[in-house]
Coordinates of C-alpha atoms in Angstrom, one line a residue:
M1 CA -8.0 -20.2 22.4
I2 CA -8.4 -16.4 22.0
E3 CA -8.3 -16.8 18.2
L4 CA -11.2 -19.3 18.3
F5 CA -13.2 -16.8 20.5
V6 CA -12.6 -14.0 18.0
H7 CA -13.9 -16.3 15.1
F8 CA -16.9 -17.1 17.1
I9 CA -17.7 -13.5 17.9
F10 CA -17.4 -12.4 14.2
I11 CA -19.6 -15.3 13.0
F12 CA -22.1 -14.7 15.8
I13 CA -22.4 -10.9 15.1
S14 CA -22.6 -11.4 11.3
S15 CA -25.3 -14.1 11.8
I16 CA -27.4 -11.8 13.9
F17 CA -27.2 -9.0 11.3
L18 CA -28.1 -11.6 8.6
V19 CA -31.2 -12.8 10.5
Y20 CA -32.3 -9.2 11.1
A21 CA -31.8 -8.4 7.4
I22 CA -34.0 -11.3 6.5
W23 CA -36.6 -10.6 9.3
Y24 CA -37.1 -6.8 8.8
K25 CA -38.5 -5.0 5.8
G26 CA -37.7 -1.6 4.2
K27 CA -34.8 0.5 5.4
R28 CA -34.1 -1.7 8.4
R29 CA -33.5 -4.6 6.0
L30 CA -31.1 -2.6 4.0
I31 CA -29.2 -1.3 7.1
F32 CA -28.8 -4.8 8.6
G33 CA -27.9 -6.2 5.2
I34 CA -25.1 -3.6 4.8
L35 CA -23.9 -4.3 8.4
F36 CA -23.8 -8.0 7.7
L37 CA -21.8 -7.4 4.5
V38 CA -19.4 -5.1 6.3
V39 CA -18.8 -7.4 9.3
F40 CA -18.6 -10.6 7.3
G41 CA -16.4 -8.9 4.7
F42 CA -14.0 -7.7 7.3
Y43 CA -13.9 -11.2 8.9
F44 CA -13.4 -12.9 5.6
S45 CA -10.7 -10.5 4.4
S46 CA -8.8 -10.9 7.8
I47 CA -8.9 -14.7 7.3
I48 CA -7.5 -14.4 3.8
K49 CA -4.8 -12.0 5.0
S50 CA -3.8 -14.3 7.8
H51 CA -3.5 -17.2 5.4
Y52 CA -1.5 -15.2 3.0
E53 CA 0.9 -14.0 5.7
N54 CA 1.4 -17.6 7.0
S55 CA 2.2 -18.8 3.5
L56 CA 4.8 -16.1 3.1
I57 CA 6.4 -17.1 6.5
E58 CA 6.3 -20.8 5.5
A59 CA 8.1 -20.0 2.2
E60 CA 11.0 -18.7 4.2
Y61 CA 11.6 -22.1 5.7
V62 CA 11.5 -24.0 2.4
G63 CA 14.9 -25.4 1.4
K64 CA 17.6 -27.9 2.4
Y65 CA 18.9 -28.5 5.9
D66 CA 21.9 -30.6 6.8
L67 CA 20.9 -32.7 9.8
K68 CA 23.5 -33.2 12.5
N69 CA 22.3 -36.4 14.0
Y70 CA 19.3 -38.0 12.2
N71 CA 19.0 -41.5 13.7
S72 CA 22.8 -41.7 14.2
R73 CA 23.6 -41.0 10.6
R74 CA 26.2 -38.4 9.9
S75 CA 25.1 -36.8 6.6
C76 CA 21.4 -36.6 6.0
V77 CA 19.5 -33.8 4.3
L78 CA 16.1 -32.6 5.2
E79 CA 14.3 -30.9 2.3
L80 CA 11.2 -28.8 2.9
F81 CA 9.0 -28.2 -0.1
L82 CA 6.4 -25.4 -0.8
D83 CA 3.5 -27.9 -0.8
N84 CA 4.3 -28.5 2.9
S85 CA 5.8 -31.9 2.3
Y86 CA 9.3 -33.0 3.3
K87 CA 11.8 -35.8 2.8
I88 CA 15.0 -36.9 4.5
Y89 CA 17.6 -38.6 2.4
D90 CA 21.4 -39.1 2.3
G91 CA 21.9 -39.1 -1.5
I92 CA 21.4 -42.8 -1.8
K93 CA 18.4 -43.7 0.3
E94 CA 15.3 -41.8 1.3
Y95 CA 14.6 -42.3 5.1
E96 CA 11.5 -40.3 5.8
T97 CA 8.7 -38.4 4.0
G98 CA 5.7 -36.6 5.3
N99 CA 4.1 -33.2 5.8
W100 CA 5.2 -30.2 7.8
E101 CA 3.5 -27.0 9.0
Y102 CA 4.5 -23.7 10.5
D103 CA 3.0 -22.9 13.9
E104 CA 3.3 -20.1 16.4
D105 CA 2.9 -20.3 20.2
G106 CA 3.2 -16.8 21.5
D107 CA 6.8 -15.6 21.0
H108 CA 7.9 -19.0 19.8
S109 CA 7.5 -20.1 16.1
F110 CA 8.5 -23.6 14.9
I111 CA 8.1 -26.2 12.2
K112 CA 6.2 -29.3 13.1
F113 CA 6.3 -32.6 11.3
T114 CA 3.5 -35.2 10.9
N115 CA 5.4 -37.6 13.1
G116 CA 5.5 -35.1 16.0
G117 CA 9.1 -33.9 15.5
E118 CA 10.1 -30.3 15.4
L119 CA 12.8 -28.6 13.3
G120 CA 15.9 -27.9 15.3
L121 CA 15.2 -30.4 18.1
N122 CA 16.6 -33.9 18.7
Q123 CA 17.0 -35.8 15.5
Y124 CA 16.0 -32.7 13.5
E125 CA 18.8 -30.6 14.7
F126 CA 20.6 -29.0 11.8
E127 CA 23.8 -27.1 11.0
K128 CA 23.4 -23.4 10.1

């Protein structure tokens, strides 16, 4: 919720500077234009940086996991791919495919699947 508020503040402030840059003439236009570029540039670069950091963290989770108890099967493999897709198979048959995403909730970070599951819990529990 706080992150959404911060996005709103940056967009609101940069919009005000843009409107003033369009409205005024002369030096004021230049000043408000520069302020718009600085605020919006900082906002845009922080979004790019955040996305880049998330993709680095996601890359750490990519790989194969031996699932302990996937739907009462003994030896299933969960494979996470860089394109945020996954598949679960046992060497012969593919049981599940979908997408995954990295998420953070305060101090807790986790991998969520499109079906609502979470890596490390219930049927997605794995051996380290």
